[in-house]
Amino acid sequence: MTRYVCPRAALCALVLLACTTAKTASMQRETQRSSERHRQETLLAKWEGRWGGVPPFGRFKVAEIKPAMEQAMADNLADIDRIAASTDSPTFDNTIAAMERAGSELDRVSAVYGVYTSTMNDDEMQAIQADLEPKLAAMNDRIVQNAKLYQRIASVYERRDALGLTGEQQRLLWVDYTGFVRQGAKLDEVQKEKLSALNQQLATLSTKFNQNILAEEGAQMVLLEGEQDLAGLSPALSEQAAAAAASRGKPGQWAVLNTRSSVDPFLTFSTRRDLREKVWRMFIMRGDNGDAHDNNALIAQILLLRAQKAKLLGYSTWAHWKLEDQMAKTPERALALMEAVWKPAVARAHEEVADMQAIADKEGANLRIEPWDYRLYAEKVRRAKYELDESELKPYLQLEKLREGMFWVAGELFGLKFVSVNDGSVPVYHPDVRVWEVRDAAGNHVGLWYFDPYARPGKNSGAWMNEYRRQSRIDGDVPVIVSNNSNFLKGKPGEPVLISWDDATGMFHEFGHALHGLNSSVTYPSLSGTNVARDYVEFPSQLLEHWLYTRALLDKYAVHVRTGQPIPEALVKKIERSKTFNQGFATVEYLSAALIDMKLHLAGETPIDPRKFERETLAALGMPREIVMRHRTAQFQHVFSGDGYSAGYYSYLWADTLSADAWEAFGEASGPYDQKVAARLKETIFSKGNTADPADLYRSFRGRDPGIGALMRKRGFAAGAMGAAN
Ligand SMILES: [Zn+2]
């Protein structure tokens, strides 16, 4: 089960929750008392109801999730052990396909577990999660270290050309084989022990890294002492600052906490330059203050151990190991893309600074734009240049109307129809959650879409897509179940919820992930829907964002909350024009972090001083002095809180290159709703999951490899520097 967490402004982050494709565990099946077994039965049993069954929400207690997970993990391990212990000679069916069939209880229980840990995470659930996460990791280790299992997989893999496998079967075999080898299956016992020790050390260091950041974010703040310190802040922002201070035991005062959601609005609106600088310094120095929470020594150790691990596994660097099974395949190809975009982005950022400086000079501010001035003056430029006012736009952006608009787009592009099943026939885990049945053009059942739109305690922040059940047809048709989750503030009963343009874009983005799941048409569940490479998974979701900007959609669904009138042409033009606003800044702050990430992981076993490395690398790149990395090395949680995005922060740019280039295919035909291009998009991308190399899938859609010209145009960068036509 893979879950996608997508905080909008912060780009999209992907979190691997509980991987049920590699199933093994360190725990032994415990003898369960029959009464316990009975209590967990609802969670372990096949799902009841129409459409291959639906999750049994409302029919179990939270306390039952833990024993059910433990039982399901033990059952999964037993399944895997049976496959490994078979005395029949290894075949695709009795080994690779058998692994696909293993652990069906775990698939079901972990779907529920994923919903509760991400959206219903109260104290009871947090305790269950803390207990289960290490057990899930241990289960995974035990599967990939199962030597007998690996020998069977390797035996099938060695004979792959003689087995008459379909393309999808060959892909699945490759995914399983390389997955095992990449986790050390080929190593001898001494090397395996060394690998385990490295993994454990790395896990400990990453946890420490994260705790240091949490400690500084949790403890540090800038106190605002009186009205004069609130200059420039809206009443709403002042209220938030007051609430923040009260939450830290400073009632009657105001505070800017050391978190992005507190810092960014302050830097955008505060007219107190001295306080902006103070707040900015606090935020960018997290983990780098030379005190007990300083991360620099930890980072040096993590990098060294990662380099050793890569070497042990037979790769020249950690970056080479990480990139091998991605679409980019090599660090060199990822770097080439980043470096091609870097110079035009820097050039654009210099132009943005010039616009800001002009405004500052006109105002007689008598200052040179510094990093703590960037957001404030960018906002001034936005108002002056585009006259786009959020409050003017908001009455046209009704949550429920835009949801209908997403359904309409899915109908136009993929022939999908959404039918409400909110009649109580499908149970939900919270009264805010609603469910739709998805049908194809012929009226056949495709899957279910759950929608959980509102914020509440115990729910993760941001927005994401979750998959409750993967589409497959290994043993008959199994229809897909997906959900979209966000954190809108619930309005008064009967009052439409209005959202921002950014949030509307986020909704379309997450719906793109959902459509990637819903359109899936594959045989094997491991290759289904969004279970694809990290640098490819954001491509369908980023692509779908483009339809929000289409006139046909806006005319029908961006209608005024009171008058019902469609959004005026003049306002749409302003949105269009402001699309490329501040893209120099956004690209430079992101790309500088992505470049540092990749270069740190290409250094091999050379000892690194992170502070010096960052300073010297940025100087060599020509980093504009007015911009700071989105995540400085000492606080780069994507990269050091775990290894998920290490040597992988480039993925967002890689996927956006694909989405920009793919979007232009519609423009080259009859427009956003061109039926031929849409049909090809479904056939080659949205239905294919991971059944082929993503580069091949893309080529079959576009007839060629992606170029970066479209990305340059999308971000408003000069394409001349690029040379290439695409
Ligand atoms: Zn996403």
JSON list of C-alpha atoms in Angstrom, two decimals, residues 557-707:
[
{"chain": "A", "resi": 557, "resn": "TYR", "atom": "CA", "xyz": [-17.73, 24.84, -12.80]},
{"chain": "A", "resi": 558, "resn": "ALA", "atom": "CA", "xyz": [-16.01, 28.06, -11.67]},
{"chain": "A", "resi": 559, "resn": "VAL", "atom": "CA", "xyz": [-19.31, 29.82, -11.06]},
{"chain": "A", "resi": 560, "resn": "HIS", "atom": "CA", "xyz": [-20.01, 32.56, -8.55]},
{"chain": "A", "resi": 561, "resn": "VAL", "atom": "CA", "xyz": [-21.26, 31.28, -5.22]},
{"chain": "A", "resi": 562, "resn": "ARG", "atom": "CA", "xyz": [-24.20, 33.71, -5.12]},
{"chain": "A", "resi": 563, "resn": "THR", "atom": "CA", "xyz": [-24.98, 34.74, -8.70]},
{"chain": "A", "resi": 564, "resn": "GLY", "atom": "CA", "xyz": [-24.08, 31.44, -10.42]},
{"chain": "A", "resi": 565, "resn": "GLN", "atom": "CA", "xyz": [-22.34, 33.47, -13.14]},
{"chain": "A", "resi": 566, "resn": "PRO", "atom": "CA", "xyz": [-19.24, 31.90, -14.72]},
{"chain": "A", "resi": 567, "resn": "ILE", "atom": "CA", "xyz": [-15.87, 33.43, -13.87]},
{"chain": "A", "resi": 568, "resn": "PRO", "atom": "CA", "xyz": [-15.29, 36.57, -16.01]},
{"chain": "A", "resi": 569, "resn": "GLU", "atom": "CA", "xyz": [-12.87, 36.44, -18.93]},
{"chain": "A", "resi": 570, "resn": "ALA", "atom": "CA", "xyz": [-10.74, 39.23, -17.46]},
{"chain": "A", "resi": 571, "resn": "LEU", "atom": "CA", "xyz": [-10.12, 37.24, -14.28]},
{"chain": "A", "resi": 572, "resn": "VAL", "atom": "CA", "xyz": [-9.22, 34.11, -16.25]},
{"chain": "A", "resi": 573, "resn": "LYS", "atom": "CA", "xyz": [-6.71, 36.18, -18.24]},
{"chain": "A", "resi": 574, "resn": "LYS", "atom": "CA", "xyz": [-5.11, 37.33, -14.99]},
{"chain": "A", "resi": 575, "resn": "ILE", "atom": "CA", "xyz": [-4.80, 33.74, -13.81]},
{"chain": "A", "resi": 576, "resn": "GLU", "atom": "CA", "xyz": [-3.24, 32.77, -17.14]},
{"chain": "A", "resi": 577, "resn": "ARG", "atom": "CA", "xyz": [-0.74, 35.61, -17.00]},
{"chain": "A", "resi": 578, "resn": "SER", "atom": "CA", "xyz": [0.25, 34.97, -13.42]},
{"chain": "A", "resi": 579, "resn": "LYS", "atom": "CA", "xyz": [1.02, 31.28, -14.13]},
{"chain": "A", "resi": 580, "resn": "THR", "atom": "CA", "xyz": [4.72, 31.98, -14.56]},
{"chain": "A", "resi": 581, "resn": "PHE", "atom": "CA", "xyz": [4.90, 34.46, -11.69]},
{"chain": "A", "resi": 582, "resn": "ASN", "atom": "CA", "xyz": [7.84, 33.89, -9.33]},
{"chain": "A", "resi": 583, "resn": "GLN", "atom": "CA", "xyz": [8.90, 30.70, -11.12]},
{"chain": "A", "resi": 584, "resn": "GLY", "atom": "CA", "xyz": [12.53, 31.82, -11.07]},
{"chain": "A", "resi": 585, "resn": "PHE", "atom": "CA", "xyz": [12.48, 31.90, -7.28]},
{"chain": "A", "resi": 586, "resn": "ALA", "atom": "CA", "xyz": [10.51, 28.64, -6.91]},
{"chain": "A", "resi": 587, "resn": "THR", "atom": "CA", "xyz": [12.76, 26.79, -9.33]},
{"chain": "A", "resi": 588, "resn": "VAL", "atom": "CA", "xyz": [16.03, 28.11, -7.91]},
{"chain": "A", "resi": 589, "resn": "GLU", "atom": "CA", "xyz": [15.12, 27.42, -4.26]},
{"chain": "A", "resi": 590, "resn": "TYR", "atom": "CA", "xyz": [14.01, 23.87, -5.19]},
{"chain": "A", "resi": 591, "resn": "LEU", "atom": "CA", "xyz": [16.77, 23.09, -7.69]},
{"chain": "A", "resi": 592, "resn": "SER", "atom": "CA", "xyz": [19.63, 24.28, -5.47]},
{"chain": "A", "resi": 593, "resn": "ALA", "atom": "CA", "xyz": [18.44, 21.75, -2.87]},
{"chain": "A", "resi": 594, "resn": "ALA", "atom": "CA", "xyz": [18.04, 19.01, -5.47]},
{"chain": "A", "resi": 595, "resn": "LEU", "atom": "CA", "xyz": [21.54, 19.64, -6.83]},
{"chain": "A", "resi": 596, "resn": "ILE", "atom": "CA", "xyz": [23.13, 19.58, -3.38]},
{"chain": "A", "resi": 597, "resn": "ASP", "atom": "CA", "xyz": [21.27, 16.34, -2.61]},
{"chain": "A", "resi": 598, "resn": "MET", "atom": "CA", "xyz": [22.58, 14.64, -5.74]},
{"chain": "A", "resi": 599, "resn": "LYS", "atom": "CA", "xyz": [26.15, 15.94, -5.41]},
{"chain": "A", "resi": 600, "resn": "LEU", "atom": "CA", "xyz": [26.37, 14.91, -1.74]},
{"chain": "A", "resi": 601, "resn": "HIS", "atom": "CA", "xyz": [25.46, 11.36, -2.76]},
{"chain": "A", "resi": 602, "resn": "LEU", "atom": "CA", "xyz": [27.94, 11.27, -5.62]},
{"chain": "A", "resi": 603, "resn": "ALA", "atom": "CA", "xyz": [30.90, 12.02, -3.34]},
{"chain": "A", "resi": 604, "resn": "GLY", "atom": "CA", "xyz": [31.44, 8.38, -2.34]},
{"chain": "A", "resi": 605, "resn": "GLU", "atom": "CA", "xyz": [33.47, 7.76, 0.80]},
{"chain": "A", "resi": 606, "resn": "THR", "atom": "CA", "xyz": [35.17, 11.15, 0.73]},
{"chain": "A", "resi": 607, "resn": "PRO", "atom": "CA", "xyz": [34.54, 12.70, 4.17]},
{"chain": "A", "resi": 608, "resn": "ILE", "atom": "CA", "xyz": [32.13, 15.61, 3.89]},
{"chain": "A", "resi": 609, "resn": "ASP", "atom": "CA", "xyz": [31.80, 18.77, 5.93]},
{"chain": "A", "resi": 610, "resn": "PRO", "atom": "CA", "xyz": [28.16, 19.55, 5.06]},
{"chain": "A", "resi": 611, "resn": "ARG", "atom": "CA", "xyz": [28.36, 23.28, 5.81]},
{"chain": "A", "resi": 612, "resn": "LYS", "atom": "CA", "xyz": [31.50, 23.76, 3.70]},
{"chain": "A", "resi": 613, "resn": "PHE", "atom": "CA", "xyz": [30.21, 21.48, 0.93]},
{"chain": "A", "resi": 614, "resn": "GLU", "atom": "CA", "xyz": [26.97, 23.45, 0.70]},
{"chain": "A", "resi": 615, "resn": "ARG", "atom": "CA", "xyz": [28.73, 26.83, 0.67]},
{"chain": "A", "resi": 616, "resn": "GLU", "atom": "CA", "xyz": [31.31, 25.85, -1.95]},
{"chain": "A", "resi": 617, "resn": "THR", "atom": "CA", "xyz": [28.87, 23.99, -4.21]},
{"chain": "A", "resi": 618, "resn": "LEU", "atom": "CA", "xyz": [26.39, 26.88, -4.22]},
{"chain": "A", "resi": 619, "resn": "ALA", "atom": "CA", "xyz": [29.16, 29.35, -4.96]},
{"chain": "A", "resi": 620, "resn": "ALA", "atom": "CA", "xyz": [30.31, 27.22, -7.90]},
{"chain": "A", "resi": 621, "resn": "LEU", "atom": "CA", "xyz": [26.72, 27.04, -9.17]},
{"chain": "A", "resi": 622, "resn": "GLY", "atom": "CA", "xyz": [26.27, 30.81, -8.98]},
{"chain": "A", "resi": 623, "resn": "MET", "atom": "CA", "xyz": [23.41, 30.72, -6.47]},
{"chain": "A", "resi": 624, "resn": "PRO", "atom": "CA", "xyz": [21.65, 34.12, -6.42]},
{"chain": "A", "resi": 625, "resn": "ARG", "atom": "CA", "xyz": [22.44, 35.81, -3.11]},
{"chain": "A", "resi": 626, "resn": "GLU", "atom": "CA", "xyz": [18.78, 36.73, -2.56]},
{"chain": "A", "resi": 627, "resn": "ILE", "atom": "CA", "xyz": [17.57, 33.10, -2.44]},
{"chain": "A", "resi": 628, "resn": "VAL", "atom": "CA", "xyz": [18.26, 30.29, 0.03]},
{"chain": "A", "resi": 629, "resn": "MET", "atom": "CA", "xyz": [17.85, 26.56, -0.64]},
{"chain": "A", "resi": 630, "resn": "ARG", "atom": "CA", "xyz": [14.30, 25.34, 0.04]},
{"chain": "A", "resi": 631, "resn": "HIS", "atom": "CA", "xyz": [15.83, 22.82, 2.44]},
{"chain": "A", "resi": 632, "resn": "ARG", "atom": "CA", "xyz": [19.35, 23.56, 3.62]},
{"chain": "A", "resi": 633, "resn": "THR", "atom": "CA", "xyz": [21.49, 20.46, 4.17]},
{"chain": "A", "resi": 634, "resn": "ALA", "atom": "CA", "xyz": [21.24, 20.55, 7.97]},
{"chain": "A", "resi": 635, "resn": "GLN", "atom": "CA", "xyz": [17.43, 20.41, 7.81]},
{"chain": "A", "resi": 636, "resn": "PHE", "atom": "CA", "xyz": [16.85, 18.37, 4.62]},
{"chain": "A", "resi": 637, "resn": "GLN", "atom": "CA", "xyz": [14.32, 15.90, 6.01]},
{"chain": "A", "resi": 638, "resn": "HIS", "atom": "CA", "xyz": [13.43, 14.43, 2.58]},
{"chain": "A", "resi": 639, "resn": "VAL", "atom": "CA", "xyz": [17.01, 13.26, 2.35]},
{"chain": "A", "resi": 640, "resn": "PHE", "atom": "CA", "xyz": [18.17, 12.54, 5.91]},
{"chain": "A", "resi": 641, "resn": "SER", "atom": "CA", "xyz": [15.08, 11.70, 7.99]},
{"chain": "A", "resi": 642, "resn": "GLY", "atom": "CA", "xyz": [15.01, 8.48, 6.04]},
{"chain": "A", "resi": 643, "resn": "ASP", "atom": "CA", "xyz": [16.44, 7.56, 2.66]},
{"chain": "A", "resi": 644, "resn": "GLY", "atom": "CA", "xyz": [13.18, 7.86, 0.67]},
{"chain": "A", "resi": 645, "resn": "TYR", "atom": "CA", "xyz": [14.14, 10.97, -1.27]},
{"chain": "A", "resi": 646, "resn": "SER", "atom": "CA", "xyz": [17.92, 10.77, -0.92]},
{"chain": "A", "resi": 647, "resn": "ALA", "atom": "CA", "xyz": [19.47, 11.33, -4.36]},
{"chain": "A", "resi": 648, "resn": "GLY", "atom": "CA", "xyz": [15.81, 11.63, -5.32]},
{"chain": "A", "resi": 649, "resn": "TYR", "atom": "CA", "xyz": [14.73, 15.21, -4.70]},
{"chain": "A", "resi": 650, "resn": "TYR", "atom": "CA", "xyz": [15.24, 15.78, -8.44]},
{"chain": "A", "resi": 651, "resn": "SER", "atom": "CA", "xyz": [12.14, 13.61, -9.04]},
{"chain": "A", "resi": 652, "resn": "TYR", "atom": "CA", "xyz": [9.70, 16.53, -8.97]},
{"chain": "A", "resi": 653, "resn": "LEU", "atom": "CA", "xyz": [11.52, 18.28, -11.79]},
{"chain": "A", "resi": 654, "resn": "TRP", "atom": "CA", "xyz": [11.86, 15.06, -13.76]},
{"chain": "A", "resi": 655, "resn": "ALA", "atom": "CA", "xyz": [8.13, 14.36, -13.53]},
{"chain": "A", "resi": 656, "resn": "ASP", "atom": "CA", "xyz": [7.22, 17.96, -14.33]},
{"chain": "A", "resi": 657, "resn": "THR", "atom": "CA", "xyz": [9.35, 17.77, -17.46]},
{"chain": "A", "resi": 658, "resn": "LEU", "atom": "CA", "xyz": [7.17, 14.85, -18.56]},
{"chain": "A", "resi": 659, "resn": "SER", "atom": "CA", "xyz": [3.89, 16.54, -17.61]},
{"chain": "A", "resi": 660, "resn": "ALA", "atom": "CA", "xyz": [4.74, 19.81, -19.39]},
{"chain": "A", "resi": 661, "resn": "ASP", "atom": "CA", "xyz": [5.81, 17.94, -22.51]},
{"chain": "A", "resi": 662, "resn": "ALA", "atom": "CA", "xyz": [2.76, 15.64, -22.44]},
{"chain": "A", "resi": 663, "resn": "TRP", "atom": "CA", "xyz": [0.37, 18.59, -22.01]},
{"chain": "A", "resi": 664, "resn": "GLU", "atom": "CA", "xyz": [1.69, 20.14, -25.23]},
{"chain": "A", "resi": 665, "resn": "ALA", "atom": "CA", "xyz": [0.60, 17.01, -27.11]},
{"chain": "A", "resi": 666, "resn": "PHE", "atom": "CA", "xyz": [-2.98, 18.22, -26.60]},
{"chain": "A", "resi": 667, "resn": "GLY", "atom": "CA", "xyz": [-2.13, 21.70, -27.84]},
{"chain": "A", "resi": 668, "resn": "GLU", "atom": "CA", "xyz": [-0.51, 20.21, -30.93]},
{"chain": "A", "resi": 669, "resn": "ALA", "atom": "CA", "xyz": [-3.81, 18.40, -31.64]},
{"chain": "A", "resi": 670, "resn": "SER", "atom": "CA", "xyz": [-7.26, 19.99, -31.29]},
{"chain": "A", "resi": 671, "resn": "GLY", "atom": "CA", "xyz": [-6.85, 21.15, -27.67]},
{"chain": "A", "resi": 672, "resn": "PRO", "atom": "CA", "xyz": [-7.20, 19.99, -24.06]},
{"chain": "A", "resi": 673, "resn": "TYR", "atom": "CA", "xyz": [-10.10, 17.66, -24.82]},
{"chain": "A", "resi": 674, "resn": "ASP", "atom": "CA", "xyz": [-8.75, 16.08, -28.01]},
{"chain": "A", "resi": 675, "resn": "GLN", "atom": "CA", "xyz": [-10.26, 12.60, -27.97]},
{"chain": "A", "resi": 676, "resn": "LYS", "atom": "CA", "xyz": [-7.46, 10.86, -29.85]},
{"chain": "A", "resi": 677, "resn": "VAL", "atom": "CA", "xyz": [-4.70, 12.19, -27.59]},
{"chain": "A", "resi": 678, "resn": "ALA", "atom": "CA", "xyz": [-6.80, 11.44, -24.49]},
{"chain": "A", "resi": 679, "resn": "ALA", "atom": "CA", "xyz": [-7.39, 7.87, -25.66]},
{"chain": "A", "resi": 680, "resn": "ARG", "atom": "CA", "xyz": [-3.65, 7.44, -26.27]},
{"chain": "A", "resi": 681, "resn": "LEU", "atom": "CA", "xyz": [-2.88, 8.91, -22.82]},
{"chain": "A", "resi": 682, "resn": "LYS", "atom": "CA", "xyz": [-5.14, 6.34, -21.19]},
{"chain": "A", "resi": 683, "resn": "GLU", "atom": "CA", "xyz": [-3.83, 3.47, -23.31]},
{"chain": "A", "resi": 684, "resn": "THR", "atom": "CA", "xyz": [-0.11, 4.18, -22.87]},
{"chain": "A", "resi": 685, "resn": "ILE", "atom": "CA", "xyz": [0.16, 5.91, -19.46]},
{"chain": "A", "resi": 686, "resn": "PHE", "atom": "CA", "xyz": [-2.89, 5.90, -17.15]},
{"chain": "A", "resi": 687, "resn": "SER", "atom": "CA", "xyz": [-3.84, 2.24, -17.65]},
{"chain": "A", "resi": 688, "resn": "LYS", "atom": "CA", "xyz": [-0.33, 0.78, -17.67]},
{"chain": "A", "resi": 689, "resn": "GLY", "atom": "CA", "xyz": [0.95, 1.17, -14.12]},
{"chain": "A", "resi": 690, "resn": "ASN", "atom": "CA", "xyz": [4.47, -0.28, -13.91]},
{"chain": "A", "resi": 691, "resn": "THR", "atom": "CA", "xyz": [3.98, -2.99, -16.57]},
{"chain": "A", "resi": 692, "resn": "ALA", "atom": "CA", "xyz": [6.79, -1.56, -18.71]},
{"chain": "A", "resi": 693, "resn": "ASP", "atom": "CA", "xyz": [9.81, 0.72, -18.39]},
{"chain": "A", "resi": 694, "resn": "PRO", "atom": "CA", "xyz": [8.39, 4.25, -17.91]},
{"chain": "A", "resi": 695, "resn": "ALA", "atom": "CA", "xyz": [10.67, 5.60, -20.64]},
{"chain": "A", "resi": 696, "resn": "ASP", "atom": "CA", "xyz": [9.09, 3.13, -23.08]},
{"chain": "A", "resi": 697, "resn": "LEU", "atom": "CA", "xyz": [5.59, 4.03, -21.90]},
{"chain": "A", "resi": 698, "resn": "TYR", "atom": "CA", "xyz": [6.31, 7.71, -22.42]},
{"chain": "A", "resi": 699, "resn": "ARG", "atom": "CA", "xyz": [7.74, 7.08, -25.88]},
{"chain": "A", "resi": 700, "resn": "SER", "atom": "CA", "xyz": [4.63, 5.14, -26.85]},
{"chain": "A", "resi": 701, "resn": "PHE", "atom": "CA", "xyz": [2.52, 8.13, -25.82]},
{"chain": "A", "resi": 702, "resn": "ARG", "atom": "CA", "xyz": [4.59, 10.91, -27.39]},
{"chain": "A", "resi": 703, "resn": "GLY", "atom": "CA", "xyz": [6.35, 9.04, -30.19]},
{"chain": "A", "resi": 704, "resn": "ARG", "atom": "CA", "xyz": [9.66, 10.33, -28.87]},
{"chain": "A", "resi": 705, "resn": "ASP", "atom": "CA", "xyz": [11.59, 11.03, -25.66]},
{"chain": "A", "resi": 706, "resn": "PRO", "atom": "CA", "xyz": [10.52, 14.03, -23.55]},
{"chain": "A", "resi": 707, "resn": "GLY", "atom": "CA", "xyz": [12.28, 17.33, -24.26]}
]
